[in-house]
C-alpha positions as protocol buffer text, in pm:
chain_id: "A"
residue {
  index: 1
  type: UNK
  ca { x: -1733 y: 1637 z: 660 }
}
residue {
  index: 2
  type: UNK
  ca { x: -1456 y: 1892 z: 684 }
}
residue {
  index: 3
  type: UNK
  ca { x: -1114 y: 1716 z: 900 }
}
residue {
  index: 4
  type: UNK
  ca { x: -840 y: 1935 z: 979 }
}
residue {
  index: 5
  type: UNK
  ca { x: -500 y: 1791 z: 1130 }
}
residue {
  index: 6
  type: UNK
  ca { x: -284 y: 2090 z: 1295 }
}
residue {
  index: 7
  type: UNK
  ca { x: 114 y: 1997 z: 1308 }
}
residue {
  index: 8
  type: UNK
  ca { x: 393 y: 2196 z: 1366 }
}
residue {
  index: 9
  type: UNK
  ca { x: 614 y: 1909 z: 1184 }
}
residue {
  index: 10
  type: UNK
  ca { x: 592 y: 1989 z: 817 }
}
residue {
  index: 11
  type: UNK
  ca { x: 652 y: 1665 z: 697 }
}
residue {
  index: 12
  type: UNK
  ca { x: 372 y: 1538 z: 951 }
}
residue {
  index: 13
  type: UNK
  ca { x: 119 y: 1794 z: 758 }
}
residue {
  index: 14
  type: UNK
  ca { x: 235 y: 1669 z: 444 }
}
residue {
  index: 15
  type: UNK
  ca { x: 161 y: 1308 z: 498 }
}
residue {
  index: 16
  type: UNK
  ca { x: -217 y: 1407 z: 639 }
}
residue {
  index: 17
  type: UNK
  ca { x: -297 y: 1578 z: 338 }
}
residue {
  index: 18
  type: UNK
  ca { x: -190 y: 1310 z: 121 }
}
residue {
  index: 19
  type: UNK
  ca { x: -457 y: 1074 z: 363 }
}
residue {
  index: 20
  type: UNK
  ca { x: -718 y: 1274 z: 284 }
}
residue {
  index: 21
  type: UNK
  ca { x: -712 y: 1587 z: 503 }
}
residue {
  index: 22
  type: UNK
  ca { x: -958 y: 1823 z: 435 }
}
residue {
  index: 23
  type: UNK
  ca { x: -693 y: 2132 z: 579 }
}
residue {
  index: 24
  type: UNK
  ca { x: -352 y: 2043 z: 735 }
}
residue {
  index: 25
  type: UNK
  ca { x: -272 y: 2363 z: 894 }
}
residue {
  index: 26
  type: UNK
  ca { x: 19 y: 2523 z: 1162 }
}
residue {
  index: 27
  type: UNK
  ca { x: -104 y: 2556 z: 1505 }
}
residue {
  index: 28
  type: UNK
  ca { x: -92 y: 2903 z: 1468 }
}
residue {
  index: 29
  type: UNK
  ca { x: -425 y: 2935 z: 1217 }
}
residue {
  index: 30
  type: UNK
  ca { x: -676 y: 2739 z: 1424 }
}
residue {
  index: 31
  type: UNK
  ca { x: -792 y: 3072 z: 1506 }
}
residue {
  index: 32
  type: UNK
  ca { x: -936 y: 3118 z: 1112 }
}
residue {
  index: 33
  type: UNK
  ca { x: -939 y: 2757 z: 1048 }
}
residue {
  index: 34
  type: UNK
  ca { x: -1243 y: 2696 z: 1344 }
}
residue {
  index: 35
  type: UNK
  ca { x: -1460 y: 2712 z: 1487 }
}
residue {
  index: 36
  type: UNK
  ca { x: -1456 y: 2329 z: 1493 }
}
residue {
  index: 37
  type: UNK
  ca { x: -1779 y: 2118 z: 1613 }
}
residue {
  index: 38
  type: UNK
  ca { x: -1537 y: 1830 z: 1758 }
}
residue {
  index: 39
  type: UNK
  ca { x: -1185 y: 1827 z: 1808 }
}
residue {
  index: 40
  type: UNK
  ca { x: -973 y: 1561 z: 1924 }
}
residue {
  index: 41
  type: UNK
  ca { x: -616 y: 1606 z: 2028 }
}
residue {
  index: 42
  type: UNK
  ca { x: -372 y: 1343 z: 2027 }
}
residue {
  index: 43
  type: UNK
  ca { x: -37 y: 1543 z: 2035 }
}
residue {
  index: 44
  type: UNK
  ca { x: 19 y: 1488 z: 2471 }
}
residue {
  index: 45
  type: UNK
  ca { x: 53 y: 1863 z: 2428 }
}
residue {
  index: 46
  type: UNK
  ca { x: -132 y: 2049 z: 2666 }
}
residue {
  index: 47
  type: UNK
  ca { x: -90 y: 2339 z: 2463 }
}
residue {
  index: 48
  type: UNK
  ca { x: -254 y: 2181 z: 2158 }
}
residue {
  index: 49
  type: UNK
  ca { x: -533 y: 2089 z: 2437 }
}
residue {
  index: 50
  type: UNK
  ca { x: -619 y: 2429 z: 2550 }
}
residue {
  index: 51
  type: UNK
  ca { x: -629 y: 2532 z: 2121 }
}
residue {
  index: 52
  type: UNK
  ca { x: -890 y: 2249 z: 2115 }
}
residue {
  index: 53
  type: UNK
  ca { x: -1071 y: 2366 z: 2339 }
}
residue {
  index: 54
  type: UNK
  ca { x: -1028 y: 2732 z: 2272 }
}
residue {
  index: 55
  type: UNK
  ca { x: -1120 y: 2655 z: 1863 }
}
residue {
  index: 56
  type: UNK
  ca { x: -1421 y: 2470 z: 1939 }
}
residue {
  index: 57
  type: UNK
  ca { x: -1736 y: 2574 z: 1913 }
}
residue {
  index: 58
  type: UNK
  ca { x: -2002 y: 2617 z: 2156 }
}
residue {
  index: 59
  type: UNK
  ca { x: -2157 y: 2326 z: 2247 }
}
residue {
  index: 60
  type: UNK
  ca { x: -1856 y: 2099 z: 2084 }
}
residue {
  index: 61
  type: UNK
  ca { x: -1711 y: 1802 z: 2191 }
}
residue {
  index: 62
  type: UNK
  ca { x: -1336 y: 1761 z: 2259 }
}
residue {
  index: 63
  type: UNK
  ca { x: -1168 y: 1423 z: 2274 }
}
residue {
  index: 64
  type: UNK
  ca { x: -862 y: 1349 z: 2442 }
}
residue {
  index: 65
  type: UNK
  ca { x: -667 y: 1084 z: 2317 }
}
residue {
  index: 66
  type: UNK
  ca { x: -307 y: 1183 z: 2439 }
}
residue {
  index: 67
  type: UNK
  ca { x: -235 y: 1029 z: 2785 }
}
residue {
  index: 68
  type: UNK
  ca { x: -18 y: 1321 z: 2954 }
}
residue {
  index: 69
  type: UNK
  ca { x: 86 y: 1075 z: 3216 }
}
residue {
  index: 70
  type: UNK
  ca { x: 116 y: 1220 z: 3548 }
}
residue {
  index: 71
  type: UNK
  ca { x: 190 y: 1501 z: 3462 }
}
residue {
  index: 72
  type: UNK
  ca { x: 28 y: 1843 z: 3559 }
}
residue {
  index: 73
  type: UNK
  ca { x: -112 y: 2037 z: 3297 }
}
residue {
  index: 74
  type: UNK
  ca { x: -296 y: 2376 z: 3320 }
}
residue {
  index: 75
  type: UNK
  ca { x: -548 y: 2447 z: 3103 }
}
residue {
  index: 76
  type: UNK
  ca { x: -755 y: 2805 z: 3134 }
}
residue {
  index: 77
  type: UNK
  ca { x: -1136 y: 2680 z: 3173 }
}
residue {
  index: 78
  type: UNK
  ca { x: -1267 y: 3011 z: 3367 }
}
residue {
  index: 79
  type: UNK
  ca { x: -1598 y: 3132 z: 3237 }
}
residue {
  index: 80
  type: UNK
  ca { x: -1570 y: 3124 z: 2880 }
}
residue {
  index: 81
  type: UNK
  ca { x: -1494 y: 2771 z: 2902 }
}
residue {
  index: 82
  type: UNK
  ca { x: -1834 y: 2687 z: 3149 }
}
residue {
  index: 83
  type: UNK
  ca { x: -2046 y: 2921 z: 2974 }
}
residue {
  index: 84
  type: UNK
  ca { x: -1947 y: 2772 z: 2629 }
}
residue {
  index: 85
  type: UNK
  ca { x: -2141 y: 2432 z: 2723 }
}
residue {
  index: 86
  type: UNK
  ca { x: -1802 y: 2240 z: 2538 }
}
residue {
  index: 87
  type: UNK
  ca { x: -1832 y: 1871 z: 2628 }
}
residue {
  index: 88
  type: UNK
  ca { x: -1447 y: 1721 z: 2702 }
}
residue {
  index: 89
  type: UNK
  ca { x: -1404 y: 1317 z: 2709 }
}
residue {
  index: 90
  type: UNK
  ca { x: -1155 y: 1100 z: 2760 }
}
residue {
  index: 91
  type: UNK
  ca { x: -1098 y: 782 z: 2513 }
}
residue {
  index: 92
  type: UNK
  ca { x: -1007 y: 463 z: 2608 }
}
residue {
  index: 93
  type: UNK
  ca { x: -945 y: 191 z: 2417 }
}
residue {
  index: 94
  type: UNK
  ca { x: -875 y: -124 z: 2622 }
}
residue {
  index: 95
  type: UNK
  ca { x: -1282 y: -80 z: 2716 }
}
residue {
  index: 96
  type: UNK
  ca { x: -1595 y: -41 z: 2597 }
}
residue {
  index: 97
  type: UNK
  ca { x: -1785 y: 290 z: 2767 }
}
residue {
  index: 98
  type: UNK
  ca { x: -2110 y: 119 z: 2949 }
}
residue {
  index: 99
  type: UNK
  ca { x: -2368 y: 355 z: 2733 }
}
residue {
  index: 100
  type: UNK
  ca { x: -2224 y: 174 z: 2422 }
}
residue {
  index: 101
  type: UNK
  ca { x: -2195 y: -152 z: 2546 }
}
residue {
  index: 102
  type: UNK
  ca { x: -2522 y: -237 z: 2378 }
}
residue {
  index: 103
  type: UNK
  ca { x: -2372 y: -109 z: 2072 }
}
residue {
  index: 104
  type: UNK
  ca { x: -2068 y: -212 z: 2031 }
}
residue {
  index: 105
  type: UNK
  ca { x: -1862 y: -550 z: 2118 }
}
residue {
  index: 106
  type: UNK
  ca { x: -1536 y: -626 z: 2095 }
}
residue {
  index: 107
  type: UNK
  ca { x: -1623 y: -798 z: 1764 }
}
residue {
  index: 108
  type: UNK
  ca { x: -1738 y: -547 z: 1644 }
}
residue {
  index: 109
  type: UNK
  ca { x: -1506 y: -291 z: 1735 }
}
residue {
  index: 110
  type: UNK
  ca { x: -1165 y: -469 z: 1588 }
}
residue {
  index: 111
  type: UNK
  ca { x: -1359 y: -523 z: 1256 }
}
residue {
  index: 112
  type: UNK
  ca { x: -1381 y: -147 z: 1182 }
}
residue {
  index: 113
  type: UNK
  ca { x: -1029 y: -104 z: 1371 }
}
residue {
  index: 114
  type: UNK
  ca { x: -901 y: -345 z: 1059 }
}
residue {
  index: 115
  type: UNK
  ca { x: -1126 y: -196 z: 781 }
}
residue {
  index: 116
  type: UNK
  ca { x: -987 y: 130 z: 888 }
}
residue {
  index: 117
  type: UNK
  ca { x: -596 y: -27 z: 874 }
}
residue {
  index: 118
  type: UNK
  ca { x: -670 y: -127 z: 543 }
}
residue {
  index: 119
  type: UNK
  ca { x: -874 y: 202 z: 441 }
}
residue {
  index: 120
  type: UNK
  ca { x: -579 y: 448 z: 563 }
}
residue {
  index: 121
  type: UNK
  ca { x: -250 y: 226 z: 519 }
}
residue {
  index: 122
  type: UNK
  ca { x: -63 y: 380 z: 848 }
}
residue {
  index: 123
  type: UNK
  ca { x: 235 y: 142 z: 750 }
}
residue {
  index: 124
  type: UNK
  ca { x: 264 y: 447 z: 466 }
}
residue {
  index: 125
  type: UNK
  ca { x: 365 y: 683 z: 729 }
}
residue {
  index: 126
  type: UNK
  ca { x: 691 y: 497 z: 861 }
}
residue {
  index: 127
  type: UNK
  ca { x: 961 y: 700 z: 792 }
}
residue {
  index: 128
  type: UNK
  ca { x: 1266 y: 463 z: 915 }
}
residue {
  index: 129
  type: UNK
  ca { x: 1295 y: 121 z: 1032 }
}
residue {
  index: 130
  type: UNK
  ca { x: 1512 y: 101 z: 1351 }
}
residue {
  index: 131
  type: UNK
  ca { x: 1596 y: -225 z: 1614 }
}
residue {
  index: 132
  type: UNK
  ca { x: 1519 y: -191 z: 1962 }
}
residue {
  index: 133
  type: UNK
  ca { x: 1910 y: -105 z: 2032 }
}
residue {
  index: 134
  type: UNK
  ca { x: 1823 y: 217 z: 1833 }
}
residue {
  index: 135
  type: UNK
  ca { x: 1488 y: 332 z: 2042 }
}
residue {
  index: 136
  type: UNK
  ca { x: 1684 y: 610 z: 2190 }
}
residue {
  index: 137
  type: UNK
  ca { x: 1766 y: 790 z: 1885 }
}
residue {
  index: 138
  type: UNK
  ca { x: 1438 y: 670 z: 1722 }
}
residue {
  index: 139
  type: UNK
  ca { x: 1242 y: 865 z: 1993 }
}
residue {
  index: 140
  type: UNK
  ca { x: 1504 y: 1167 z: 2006 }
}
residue {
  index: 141
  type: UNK
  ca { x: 1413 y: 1173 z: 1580 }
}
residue {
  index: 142
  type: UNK
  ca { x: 1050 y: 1199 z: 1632 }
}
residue {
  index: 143
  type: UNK
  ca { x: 1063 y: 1451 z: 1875 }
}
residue {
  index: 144
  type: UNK
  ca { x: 1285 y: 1693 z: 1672 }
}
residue {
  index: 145
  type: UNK
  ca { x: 1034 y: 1617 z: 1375 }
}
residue {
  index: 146
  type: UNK
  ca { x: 1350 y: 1434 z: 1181 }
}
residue {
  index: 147
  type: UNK
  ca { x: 1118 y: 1115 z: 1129 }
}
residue {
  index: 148
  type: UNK
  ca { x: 724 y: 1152 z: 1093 }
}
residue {
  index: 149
  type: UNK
  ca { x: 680 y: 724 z: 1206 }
}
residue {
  index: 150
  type: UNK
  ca { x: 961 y: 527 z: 1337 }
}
residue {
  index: 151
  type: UNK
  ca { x: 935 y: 92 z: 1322 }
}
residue {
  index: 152
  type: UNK
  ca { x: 1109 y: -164 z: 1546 }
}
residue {
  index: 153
  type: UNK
  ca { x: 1250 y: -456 z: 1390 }
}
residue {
  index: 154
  type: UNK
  ca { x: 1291 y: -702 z: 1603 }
}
């Protein structure tokens, strides 16, 4: 299958395309990059959550996997949205979903979590190593794009 990350970090876009992205793409060319059968945003944006569900495809599925807190977001989901039949769903790790329960155990679950460690390397994307005295500026670095992955030592 085709996997396209959207960043507005170039570095960020970079890095995905060295992991195997299919497309790593600005924000600004979903419109010609989708439409996308299954799009999962991860950003906490709720901008890059209404382009996820605007780029998706009739019928598509879009996974949230940003907590946004509680924060309010607002998201346009008039009639194109309920006419589009677009499926949006919520993951969370720390269970298991009831309908794959039968499926899937814990077992199970942190096997692949590990195979897929190994398979992508994420330790590759730390940019800069930093104690927990430096969290401040660590976080201030990732959100003006300066660092792509930030470490604690501790």
């Amino acid at each position: 299958g085709t996997v396209t990350v959207f960043d507005t970090i170039s570095d960020r876009l970079a890095m995905a395309s060295a992991m195997g992205a299919s497309q790593a793409l600005l924000p600004v060319d979903a419109p010609d990059a989708g439409p996308f059968d299954v799009s999962v945003e991860v950003s906490g944006n709720y901008r890059a959550l209404q382009s996820a569900i605007d780029h998706t495809r009739d019928g598509g599925r879009i996974i949230v996997g940003s907590w946004y807190g509680n924060s309010d977001i607002h998201l346009k989901l008039g009639i194109d949205f309920h006419r589009s039949h677009k499926t949006i769903k919520t993951s969370q790790v720390s269970t298991i979903a009831a309908e794959l329960s039968t499926l899937w155990n814990k077992e199970r679950r942190f096997a692949l979590t590990w195979e897929m460690v190994r398979l992508l390397r994420p330790s590759s994307l730390i940019t800069k190593l930093v104690t927990l005295d430096e969290a401040q500026e660590a976080y201030e670095l990732l959100e003006k794009g300066k660092e792509v992955a930030v470490a604690f030592t501790y």
